[in-house]
Structures are given as C-alpha cells and as structure tokens.
mmCIF file with all atom_site columns, C-alpha atoms in Angstrom:
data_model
loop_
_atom_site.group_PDB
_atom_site.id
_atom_site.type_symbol
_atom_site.label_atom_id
_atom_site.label_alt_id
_atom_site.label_comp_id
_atom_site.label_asym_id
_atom_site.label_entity_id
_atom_site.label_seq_id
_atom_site.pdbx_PDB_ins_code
_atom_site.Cartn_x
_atom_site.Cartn_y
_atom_site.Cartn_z
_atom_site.occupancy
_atom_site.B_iso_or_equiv
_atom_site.pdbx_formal_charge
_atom_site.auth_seq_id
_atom_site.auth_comp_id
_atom_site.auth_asym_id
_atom_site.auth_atom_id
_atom_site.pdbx_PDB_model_num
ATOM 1   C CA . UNK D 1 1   ? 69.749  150.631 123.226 1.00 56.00 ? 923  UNK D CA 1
ATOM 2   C CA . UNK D 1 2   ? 69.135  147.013 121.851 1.00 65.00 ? 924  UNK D CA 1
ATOM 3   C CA . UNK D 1 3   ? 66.576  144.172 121.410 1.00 72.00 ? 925  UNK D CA 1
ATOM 4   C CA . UNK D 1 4   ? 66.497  141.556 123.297 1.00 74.00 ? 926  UNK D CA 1
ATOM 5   C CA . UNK D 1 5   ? 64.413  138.670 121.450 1.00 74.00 ? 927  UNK D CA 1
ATOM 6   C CA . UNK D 1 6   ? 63.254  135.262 124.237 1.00 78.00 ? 928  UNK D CA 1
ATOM 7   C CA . UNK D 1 7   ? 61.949  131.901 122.324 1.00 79.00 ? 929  UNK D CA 1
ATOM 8   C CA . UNK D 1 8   ? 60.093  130.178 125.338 1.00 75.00 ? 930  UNK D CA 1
ATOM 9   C CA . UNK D 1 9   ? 57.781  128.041 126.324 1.00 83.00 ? 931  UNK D CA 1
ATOM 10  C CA . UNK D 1 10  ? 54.446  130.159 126.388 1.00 83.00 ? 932  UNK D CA 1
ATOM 11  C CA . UNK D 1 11  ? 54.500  128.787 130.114 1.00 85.00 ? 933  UNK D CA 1
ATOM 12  C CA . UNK D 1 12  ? 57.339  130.857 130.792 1.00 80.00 ? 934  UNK D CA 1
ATOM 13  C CA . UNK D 1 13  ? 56.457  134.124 129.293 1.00 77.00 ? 935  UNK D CA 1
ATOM 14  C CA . UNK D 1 14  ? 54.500  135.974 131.727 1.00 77.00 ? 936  UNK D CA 1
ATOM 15  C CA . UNK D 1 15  ? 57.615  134.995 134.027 1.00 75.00 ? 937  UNK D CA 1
ATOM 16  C CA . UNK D 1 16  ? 60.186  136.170 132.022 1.00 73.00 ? 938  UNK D CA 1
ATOM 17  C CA . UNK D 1 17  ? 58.450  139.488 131.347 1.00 70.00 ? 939  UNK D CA 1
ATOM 18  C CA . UNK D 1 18  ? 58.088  140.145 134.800 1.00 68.00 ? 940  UNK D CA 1
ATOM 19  C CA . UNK D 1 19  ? 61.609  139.462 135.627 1.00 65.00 ? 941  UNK D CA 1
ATOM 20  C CA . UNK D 1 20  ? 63.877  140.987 132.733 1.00 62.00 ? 942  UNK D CA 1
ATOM 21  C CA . UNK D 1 21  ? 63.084  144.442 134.538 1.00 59.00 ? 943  UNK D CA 1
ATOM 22  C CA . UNK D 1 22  ? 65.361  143.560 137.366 1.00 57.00 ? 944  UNK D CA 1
ATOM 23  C CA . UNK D 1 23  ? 68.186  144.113 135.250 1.00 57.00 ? 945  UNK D CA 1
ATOM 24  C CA . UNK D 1 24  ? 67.395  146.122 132.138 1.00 61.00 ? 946  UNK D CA 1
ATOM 25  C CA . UNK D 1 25  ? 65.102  148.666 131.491 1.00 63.00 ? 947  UNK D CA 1
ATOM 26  C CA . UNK D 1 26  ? 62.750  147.647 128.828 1.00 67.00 ? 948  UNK D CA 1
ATOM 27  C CA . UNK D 1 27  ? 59.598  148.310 126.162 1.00 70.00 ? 949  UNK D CA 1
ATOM 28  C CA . UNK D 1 28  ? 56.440  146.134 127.227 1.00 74.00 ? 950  UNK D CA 1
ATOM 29  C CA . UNK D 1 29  ? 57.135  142.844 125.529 1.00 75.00 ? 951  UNK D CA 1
ATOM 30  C CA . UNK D 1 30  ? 56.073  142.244 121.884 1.00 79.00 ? 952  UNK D CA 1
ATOM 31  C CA . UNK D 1 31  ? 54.697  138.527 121.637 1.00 83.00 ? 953  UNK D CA 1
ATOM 32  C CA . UNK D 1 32  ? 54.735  136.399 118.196 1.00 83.00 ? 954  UNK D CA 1
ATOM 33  C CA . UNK D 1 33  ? 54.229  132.916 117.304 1.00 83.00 ? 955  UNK D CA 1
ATOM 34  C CA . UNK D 1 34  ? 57.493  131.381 117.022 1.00 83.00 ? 956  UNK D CA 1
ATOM 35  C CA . UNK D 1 35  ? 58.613  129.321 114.230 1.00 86.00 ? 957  UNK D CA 1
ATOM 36  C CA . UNK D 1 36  ? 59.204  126.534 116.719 1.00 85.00 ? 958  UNK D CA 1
ATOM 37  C CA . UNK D 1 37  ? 56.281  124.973 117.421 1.00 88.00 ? 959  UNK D CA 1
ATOM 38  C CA . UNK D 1 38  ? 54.814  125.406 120.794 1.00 87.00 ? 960  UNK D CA 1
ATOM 39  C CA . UNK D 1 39  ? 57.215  128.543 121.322 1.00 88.00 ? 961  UNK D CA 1
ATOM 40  C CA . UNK D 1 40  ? 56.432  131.633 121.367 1.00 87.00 ? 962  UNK D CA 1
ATOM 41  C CA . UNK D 1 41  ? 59.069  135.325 120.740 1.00 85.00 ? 963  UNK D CA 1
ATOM 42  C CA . UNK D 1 42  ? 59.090  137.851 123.303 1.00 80.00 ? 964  UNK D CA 1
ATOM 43  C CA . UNK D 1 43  ? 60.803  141.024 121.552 1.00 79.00 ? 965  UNK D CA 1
ATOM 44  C CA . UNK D 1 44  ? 62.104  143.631 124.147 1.00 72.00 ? 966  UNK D CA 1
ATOM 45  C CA . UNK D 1 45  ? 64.038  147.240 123.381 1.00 74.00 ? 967  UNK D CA 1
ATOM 46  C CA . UNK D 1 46  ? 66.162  147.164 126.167 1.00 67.00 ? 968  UNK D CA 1
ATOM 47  C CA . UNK D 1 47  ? 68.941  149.556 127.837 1.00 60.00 ? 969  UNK D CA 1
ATOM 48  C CA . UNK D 1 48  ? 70.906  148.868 130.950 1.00 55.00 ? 970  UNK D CA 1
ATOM 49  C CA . UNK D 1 49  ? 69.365  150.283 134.277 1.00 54.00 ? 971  UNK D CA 1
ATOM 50  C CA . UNK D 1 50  ? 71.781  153.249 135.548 1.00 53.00 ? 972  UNK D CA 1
ATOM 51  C CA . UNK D 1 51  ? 73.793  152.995 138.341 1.00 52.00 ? 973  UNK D CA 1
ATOM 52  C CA . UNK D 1 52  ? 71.902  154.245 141.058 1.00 55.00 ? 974  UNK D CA 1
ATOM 53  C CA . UNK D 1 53  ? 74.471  154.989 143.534 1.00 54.00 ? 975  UNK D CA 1
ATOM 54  C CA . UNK D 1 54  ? 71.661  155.623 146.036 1.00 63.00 ? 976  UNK D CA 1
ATOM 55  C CA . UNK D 1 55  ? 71.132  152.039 146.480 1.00 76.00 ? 977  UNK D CA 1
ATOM 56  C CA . UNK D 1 56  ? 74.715  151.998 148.498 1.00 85.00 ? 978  UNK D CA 1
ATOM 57  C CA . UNK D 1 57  ? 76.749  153.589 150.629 1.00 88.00 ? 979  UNK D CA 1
ATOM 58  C CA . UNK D 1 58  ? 78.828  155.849 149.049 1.00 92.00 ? 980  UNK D CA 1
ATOM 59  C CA . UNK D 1 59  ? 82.872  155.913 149.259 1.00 95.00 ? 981  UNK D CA 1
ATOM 60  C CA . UNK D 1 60  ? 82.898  158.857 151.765 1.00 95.00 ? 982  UNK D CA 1
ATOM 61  C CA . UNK D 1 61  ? 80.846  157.160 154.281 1.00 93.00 ? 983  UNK D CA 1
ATOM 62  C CA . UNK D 1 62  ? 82.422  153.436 153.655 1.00 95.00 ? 984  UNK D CA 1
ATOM 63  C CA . UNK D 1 63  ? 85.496  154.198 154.149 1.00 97.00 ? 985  UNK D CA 1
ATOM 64  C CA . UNK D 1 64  ? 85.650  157.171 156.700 1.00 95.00 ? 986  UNK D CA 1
ATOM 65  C CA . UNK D 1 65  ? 86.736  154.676 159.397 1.00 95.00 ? 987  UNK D CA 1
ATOM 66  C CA . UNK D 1 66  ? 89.159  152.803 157.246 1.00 96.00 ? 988  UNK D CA 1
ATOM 67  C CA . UNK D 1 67  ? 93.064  152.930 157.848 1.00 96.00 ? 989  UNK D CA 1
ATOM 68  C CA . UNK D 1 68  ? 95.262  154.749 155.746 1.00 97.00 ? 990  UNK D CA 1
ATOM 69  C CA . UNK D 1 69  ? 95.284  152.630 151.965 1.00 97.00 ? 991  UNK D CA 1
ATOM 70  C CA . UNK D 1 70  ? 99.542  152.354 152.910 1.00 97.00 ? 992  UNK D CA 1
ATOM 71  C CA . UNK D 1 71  ? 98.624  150.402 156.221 1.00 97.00 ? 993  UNK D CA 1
ATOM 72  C CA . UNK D 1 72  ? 96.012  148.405 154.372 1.00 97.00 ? 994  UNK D CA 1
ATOM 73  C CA . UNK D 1 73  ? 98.728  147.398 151.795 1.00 96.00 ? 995  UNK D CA 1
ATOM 74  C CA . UNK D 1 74  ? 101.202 146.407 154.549 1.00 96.00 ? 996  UNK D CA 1
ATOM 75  C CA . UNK D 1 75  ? 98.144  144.896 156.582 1.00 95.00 ? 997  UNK D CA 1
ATOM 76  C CA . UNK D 1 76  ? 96.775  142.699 153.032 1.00 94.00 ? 998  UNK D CA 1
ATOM 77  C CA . UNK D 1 77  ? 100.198 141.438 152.715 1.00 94.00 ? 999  UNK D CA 1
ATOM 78  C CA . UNK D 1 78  ? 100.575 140.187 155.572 1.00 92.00 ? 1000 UNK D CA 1
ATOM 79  C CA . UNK D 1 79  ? 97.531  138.408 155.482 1.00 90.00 ? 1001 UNK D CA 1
ATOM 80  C CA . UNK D 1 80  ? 97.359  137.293 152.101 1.00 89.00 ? 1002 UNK D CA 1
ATOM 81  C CA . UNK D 1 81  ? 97.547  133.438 154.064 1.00 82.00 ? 1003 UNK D CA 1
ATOM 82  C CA . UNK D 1 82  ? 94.421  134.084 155.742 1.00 71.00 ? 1004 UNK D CA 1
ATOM 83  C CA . UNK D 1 83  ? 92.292  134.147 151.690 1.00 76.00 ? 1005 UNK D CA 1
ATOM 84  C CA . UNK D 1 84  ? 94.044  129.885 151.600 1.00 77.00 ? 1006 UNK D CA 1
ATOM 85  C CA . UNK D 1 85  ? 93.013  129.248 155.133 1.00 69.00 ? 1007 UNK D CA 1
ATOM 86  C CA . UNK D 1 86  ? 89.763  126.873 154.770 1.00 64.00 ? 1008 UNK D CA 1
ATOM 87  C CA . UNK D 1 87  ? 89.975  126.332 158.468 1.00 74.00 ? 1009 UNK D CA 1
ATOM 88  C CA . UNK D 1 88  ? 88.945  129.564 159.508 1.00 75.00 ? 1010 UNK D CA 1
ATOM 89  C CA . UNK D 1 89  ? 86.055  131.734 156.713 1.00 76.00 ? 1011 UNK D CA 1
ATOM 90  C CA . UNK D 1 90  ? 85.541  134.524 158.945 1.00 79.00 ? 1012 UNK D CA 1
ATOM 91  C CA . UNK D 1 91  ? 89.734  135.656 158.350 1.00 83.00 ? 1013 UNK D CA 1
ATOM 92  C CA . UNK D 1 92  ? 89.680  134.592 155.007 1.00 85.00 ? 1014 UNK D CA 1
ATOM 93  C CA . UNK D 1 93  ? 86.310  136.709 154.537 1.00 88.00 ? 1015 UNK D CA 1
ATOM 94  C CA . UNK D 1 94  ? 88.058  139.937 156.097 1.00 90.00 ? 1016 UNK D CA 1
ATOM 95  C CA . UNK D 1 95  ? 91.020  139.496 153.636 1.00 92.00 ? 1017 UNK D CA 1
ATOM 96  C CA . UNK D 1 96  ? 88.946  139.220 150.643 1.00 93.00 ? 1018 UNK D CA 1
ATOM 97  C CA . UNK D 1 97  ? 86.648  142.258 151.772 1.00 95.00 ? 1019 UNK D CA 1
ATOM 98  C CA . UNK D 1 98  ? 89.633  144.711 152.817 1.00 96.00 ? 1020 UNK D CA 1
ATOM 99  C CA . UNK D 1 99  ? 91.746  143.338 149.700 1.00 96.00 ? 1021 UNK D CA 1
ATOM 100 C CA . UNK D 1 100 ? 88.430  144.452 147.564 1.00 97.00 ? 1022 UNK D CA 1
ATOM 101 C CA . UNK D 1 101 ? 88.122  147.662 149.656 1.00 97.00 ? 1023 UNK D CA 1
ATOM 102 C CA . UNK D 1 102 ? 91.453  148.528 149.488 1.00 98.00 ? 1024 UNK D CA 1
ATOM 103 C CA . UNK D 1 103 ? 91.703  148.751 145.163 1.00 97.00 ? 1025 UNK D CA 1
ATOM 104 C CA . UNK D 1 104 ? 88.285  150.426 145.209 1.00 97.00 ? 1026 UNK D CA 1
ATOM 105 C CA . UNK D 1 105 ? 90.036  153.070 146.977 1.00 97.00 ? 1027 UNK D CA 1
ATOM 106 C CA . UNK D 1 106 ? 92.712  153.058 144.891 1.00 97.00 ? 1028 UNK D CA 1
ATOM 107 C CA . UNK D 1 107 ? 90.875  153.291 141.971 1.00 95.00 ? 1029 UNK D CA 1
ATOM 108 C CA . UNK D 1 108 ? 88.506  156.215 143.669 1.00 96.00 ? 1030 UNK D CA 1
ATOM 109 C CA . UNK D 1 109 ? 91.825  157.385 143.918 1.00 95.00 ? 1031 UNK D CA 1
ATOM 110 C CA . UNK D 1 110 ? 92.972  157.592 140.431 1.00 93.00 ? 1032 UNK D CA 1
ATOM 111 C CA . UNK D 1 111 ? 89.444  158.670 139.082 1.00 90.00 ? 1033 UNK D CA 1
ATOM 112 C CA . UNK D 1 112 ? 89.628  161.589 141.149 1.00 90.00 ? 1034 UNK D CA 1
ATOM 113 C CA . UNK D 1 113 ? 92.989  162.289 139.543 1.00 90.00 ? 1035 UNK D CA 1
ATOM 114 C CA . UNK D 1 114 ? 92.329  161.563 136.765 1.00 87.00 ? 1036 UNK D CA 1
ATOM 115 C CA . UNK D 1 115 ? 94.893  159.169 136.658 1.00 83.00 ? 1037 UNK D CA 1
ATOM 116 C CA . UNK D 1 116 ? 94.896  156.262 133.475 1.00 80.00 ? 1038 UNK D CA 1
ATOM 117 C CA . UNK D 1 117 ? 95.593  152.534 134.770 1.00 82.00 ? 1039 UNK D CA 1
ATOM 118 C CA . UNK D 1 118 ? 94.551  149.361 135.687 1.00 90.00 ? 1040 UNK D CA 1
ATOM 119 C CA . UNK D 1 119 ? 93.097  150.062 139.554 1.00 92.00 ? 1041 UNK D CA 1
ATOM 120 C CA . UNK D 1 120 ? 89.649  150.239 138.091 1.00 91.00 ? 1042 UNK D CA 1
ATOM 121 C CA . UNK D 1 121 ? 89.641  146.752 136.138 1.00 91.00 ? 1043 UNK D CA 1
ATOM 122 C CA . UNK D 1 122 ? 91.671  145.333 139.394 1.00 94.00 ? 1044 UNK D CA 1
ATOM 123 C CA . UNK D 1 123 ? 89.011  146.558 141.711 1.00 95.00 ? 1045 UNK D CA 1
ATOM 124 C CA . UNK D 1 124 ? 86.388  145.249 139.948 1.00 94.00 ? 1046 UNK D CA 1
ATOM 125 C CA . UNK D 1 125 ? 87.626  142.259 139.925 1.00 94.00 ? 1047 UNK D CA 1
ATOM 126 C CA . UNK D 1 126 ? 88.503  141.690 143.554 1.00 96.00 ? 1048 UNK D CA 1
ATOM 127 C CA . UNK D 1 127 ? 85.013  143.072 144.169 1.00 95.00 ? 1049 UNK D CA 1
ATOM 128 C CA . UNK D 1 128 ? 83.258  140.557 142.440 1.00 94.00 ? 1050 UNK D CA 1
ATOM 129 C CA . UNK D 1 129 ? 85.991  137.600 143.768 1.00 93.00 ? 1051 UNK D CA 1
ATOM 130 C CA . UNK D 1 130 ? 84.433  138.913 147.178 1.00 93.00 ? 1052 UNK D CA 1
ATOM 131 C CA . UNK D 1 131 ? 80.940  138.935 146.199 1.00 92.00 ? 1053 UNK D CA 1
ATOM 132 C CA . UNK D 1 132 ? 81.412  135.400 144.793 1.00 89.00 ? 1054 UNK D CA 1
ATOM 133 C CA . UNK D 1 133 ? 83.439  134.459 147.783 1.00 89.00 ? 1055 UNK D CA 1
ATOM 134 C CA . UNK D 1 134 ? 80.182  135.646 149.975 1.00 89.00 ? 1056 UNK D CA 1
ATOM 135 C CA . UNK D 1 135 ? 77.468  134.090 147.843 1.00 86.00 ? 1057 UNK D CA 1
ATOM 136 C CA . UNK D 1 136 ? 78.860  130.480 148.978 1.00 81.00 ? 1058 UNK D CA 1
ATOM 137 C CA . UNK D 1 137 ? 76.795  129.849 151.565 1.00 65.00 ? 1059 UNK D CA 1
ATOM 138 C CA . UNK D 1 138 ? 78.953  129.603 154.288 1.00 61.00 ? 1060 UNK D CA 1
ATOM 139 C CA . UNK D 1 139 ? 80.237  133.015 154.500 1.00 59.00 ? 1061 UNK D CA 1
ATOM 140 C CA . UNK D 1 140 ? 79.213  135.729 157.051 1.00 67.00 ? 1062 UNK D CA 1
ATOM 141 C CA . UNK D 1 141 ? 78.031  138.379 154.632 1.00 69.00 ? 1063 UNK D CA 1
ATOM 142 C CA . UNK D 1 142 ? 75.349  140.835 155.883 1.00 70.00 ? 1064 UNK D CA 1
ATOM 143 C CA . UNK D 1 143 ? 73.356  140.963 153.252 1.00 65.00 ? 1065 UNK D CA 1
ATOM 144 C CA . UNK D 1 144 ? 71.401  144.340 153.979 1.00 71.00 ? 1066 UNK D CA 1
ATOM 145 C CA . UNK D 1 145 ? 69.704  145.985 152.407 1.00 76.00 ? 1067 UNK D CA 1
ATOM 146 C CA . UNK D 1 146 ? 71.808  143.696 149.150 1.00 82.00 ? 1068 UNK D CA 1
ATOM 147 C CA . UNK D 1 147 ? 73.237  140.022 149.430 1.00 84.00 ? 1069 UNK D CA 1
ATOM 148 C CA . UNK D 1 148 ? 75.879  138.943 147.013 1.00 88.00 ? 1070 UNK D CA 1
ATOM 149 C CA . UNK D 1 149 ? 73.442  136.938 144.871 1.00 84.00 ? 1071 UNK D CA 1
ATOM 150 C CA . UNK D 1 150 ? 71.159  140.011 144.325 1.00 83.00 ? 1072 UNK D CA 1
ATOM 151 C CA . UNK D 1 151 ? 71.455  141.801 140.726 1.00 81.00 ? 1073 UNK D CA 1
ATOM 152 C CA . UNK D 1 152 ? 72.140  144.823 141.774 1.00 83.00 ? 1074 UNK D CA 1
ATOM 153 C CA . UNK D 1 153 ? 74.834  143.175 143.761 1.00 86.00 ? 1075 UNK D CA 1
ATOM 154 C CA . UNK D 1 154 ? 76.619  141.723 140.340 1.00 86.00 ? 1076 UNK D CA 1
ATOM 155 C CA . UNK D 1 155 ? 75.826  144.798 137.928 1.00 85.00 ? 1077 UNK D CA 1
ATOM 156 C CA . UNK D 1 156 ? 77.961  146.924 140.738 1.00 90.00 ? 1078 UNK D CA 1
ATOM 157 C CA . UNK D 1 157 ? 80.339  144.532 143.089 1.00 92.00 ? 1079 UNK D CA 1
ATOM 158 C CA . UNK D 1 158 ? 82.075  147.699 144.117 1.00 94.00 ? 1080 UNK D CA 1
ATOM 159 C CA . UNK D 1 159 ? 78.663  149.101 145.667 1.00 94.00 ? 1081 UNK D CA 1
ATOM 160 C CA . UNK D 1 160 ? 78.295  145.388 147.338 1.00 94.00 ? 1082 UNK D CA 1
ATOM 161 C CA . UNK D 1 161 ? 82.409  145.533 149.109 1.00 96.00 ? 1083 UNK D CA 1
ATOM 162 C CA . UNK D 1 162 ? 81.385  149.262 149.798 1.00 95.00 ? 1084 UNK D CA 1
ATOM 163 C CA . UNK D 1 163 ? 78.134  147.500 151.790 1.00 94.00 ? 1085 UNK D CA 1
ATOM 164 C CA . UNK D 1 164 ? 79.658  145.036 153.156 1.00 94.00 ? 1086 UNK D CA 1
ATOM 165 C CA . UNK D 1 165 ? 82.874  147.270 154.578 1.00 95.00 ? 1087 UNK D CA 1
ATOM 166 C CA . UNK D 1 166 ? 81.029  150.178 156.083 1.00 93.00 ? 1088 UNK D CA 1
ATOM 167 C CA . UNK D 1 167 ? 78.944  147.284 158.213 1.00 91.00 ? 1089 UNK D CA 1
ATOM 168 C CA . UNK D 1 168 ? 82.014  145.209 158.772 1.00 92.00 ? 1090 UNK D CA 1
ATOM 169 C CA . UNK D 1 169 ? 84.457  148.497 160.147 1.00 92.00 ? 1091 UNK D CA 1
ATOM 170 C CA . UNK D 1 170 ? 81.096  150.050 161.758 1.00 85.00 ? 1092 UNK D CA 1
ATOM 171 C CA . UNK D 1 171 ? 81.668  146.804 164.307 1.00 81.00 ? 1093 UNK D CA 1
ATOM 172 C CA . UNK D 1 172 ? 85.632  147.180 164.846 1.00 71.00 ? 1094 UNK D CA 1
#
C-alpha cells in the first residue's frame, strides 16, 4: 500500500479521481486546499490492481497452435531482417509478435520449472517492444477486447502478445 498525493487545478480533480482507478485500486480521494494558490491536494491510499489473468487468454490456449519453441528459434533467426524492414509492417509485425511469443514461452517454461534466469525480464521486454511497436499507428494489431495503448495492455504486455498471438495463429 501507498499514498498517492495530486496538486491540480481544481478543474482537473473530478477528472483525475475518476481516472486513477484504471490503474490502481484506491481510497475515495481526500481533498485539501493546497498551499499553491488556486490548487487544490487530492490524497489517495493506493495499491496496484491484481493481475486478472481473466482479462486474456491464457498460455494454454495462446499457444496450443504454436510450433515447437526450437522451430520458432530457428524460424526468429531467420527472420530477424524482417523487424529492419520499413518497407513491409505486416513481416516486421509477425517477427516482433512471435519473437515476444516465443520468450514468454520460454519463460512459462522456466516458471514451471522452477528454473532461475533472465527469460522472464527478456520476455517482458520483447512484450512491451511489441506492444510499443503496435501502438504506432500503422501497425495491424487487433486490438480486441485490449489495444496496445490500453492500461491493462502496459501493466501486463505478456497478456497483450498472448492476445495478439492466439488471434494472429487462429488465422494461419
């Protein structure tokens, strides 16, 4: 748990109130005159919203289609080219995604094993380098039921690739 404390314009308060709950879970908002004049504080006890894993698809169903994670790594090394190739998003989009895909599962992988590493901080990363790569603009993403610029797409970019892979593979 922690506080979260706002100085704002009073303009702004009833919006920020409304919208801090998107991303943390929080007390009402306590409201005091600010010692800068024309502000007001907004005081909130705040914890992070859980992960609710209902809100994507889980690993099982994601990947059940998916090759092996040996022909992936053969098939994202071979590819690697397509990620620098401006003239054509859609290939460079499928690298990214099955890239990202690919060290989630490696990193389901070693949590199921219990194994110690560096797969989880790697797939994190490459997850959100794919949700960033999506949120352009000019990408192809789905977007349902989350697009890459939602919260719940940053607080859990491995939840977003899972998305995102079980739509893309569903049309292979």
């Amino acid at each position: 748990m922690f506080e979260i404390r706002i100085i704002c314009d009073p303009t702004d308060a009833n919006r920020i109130t409304t919208d801090r709950g998107r991303t943390f879970a929080t007390s009402p908002a306590r409201r005091l005159a600010s010692r800068t004049p024309g502000k007001e504080r907004l005081y909130f006890t705040a914890e992070h919203r859980p992960d609710d894993t209902r809100l994507w698809p889980s690993p099982e169903a994601s990947y059940a289609k998916a090759p092996s994670v040996i022909s992936e790594i053969g098939w994202t090394a071979r590819h690697v080219r397509d990620a620098l190739d401006s003239a054509n998003p859609d290939q460079a989009r499928v690298f990214w995604l099955r890239k990202a895909a690919l060290l989630d599962r490696i990193a389901l992988a070693d949590e199921r094993n219990g194994a110690r590493g560096d797969a989880l901080e790697a797939a994190i990363q490459a997850a959100h380098r794919f949700r960033v790569y999506d949120s352009r603009g000019d990408s192809r993403y789905h977007g349902h039921p989350h697009d890459p610029d939602s919260d719940t797409a940053f607080l859990n970019p491995r939840g977003y690739v899972r998305q995102e892979y079980a739509l893309w593979i569903g049309k292979q």
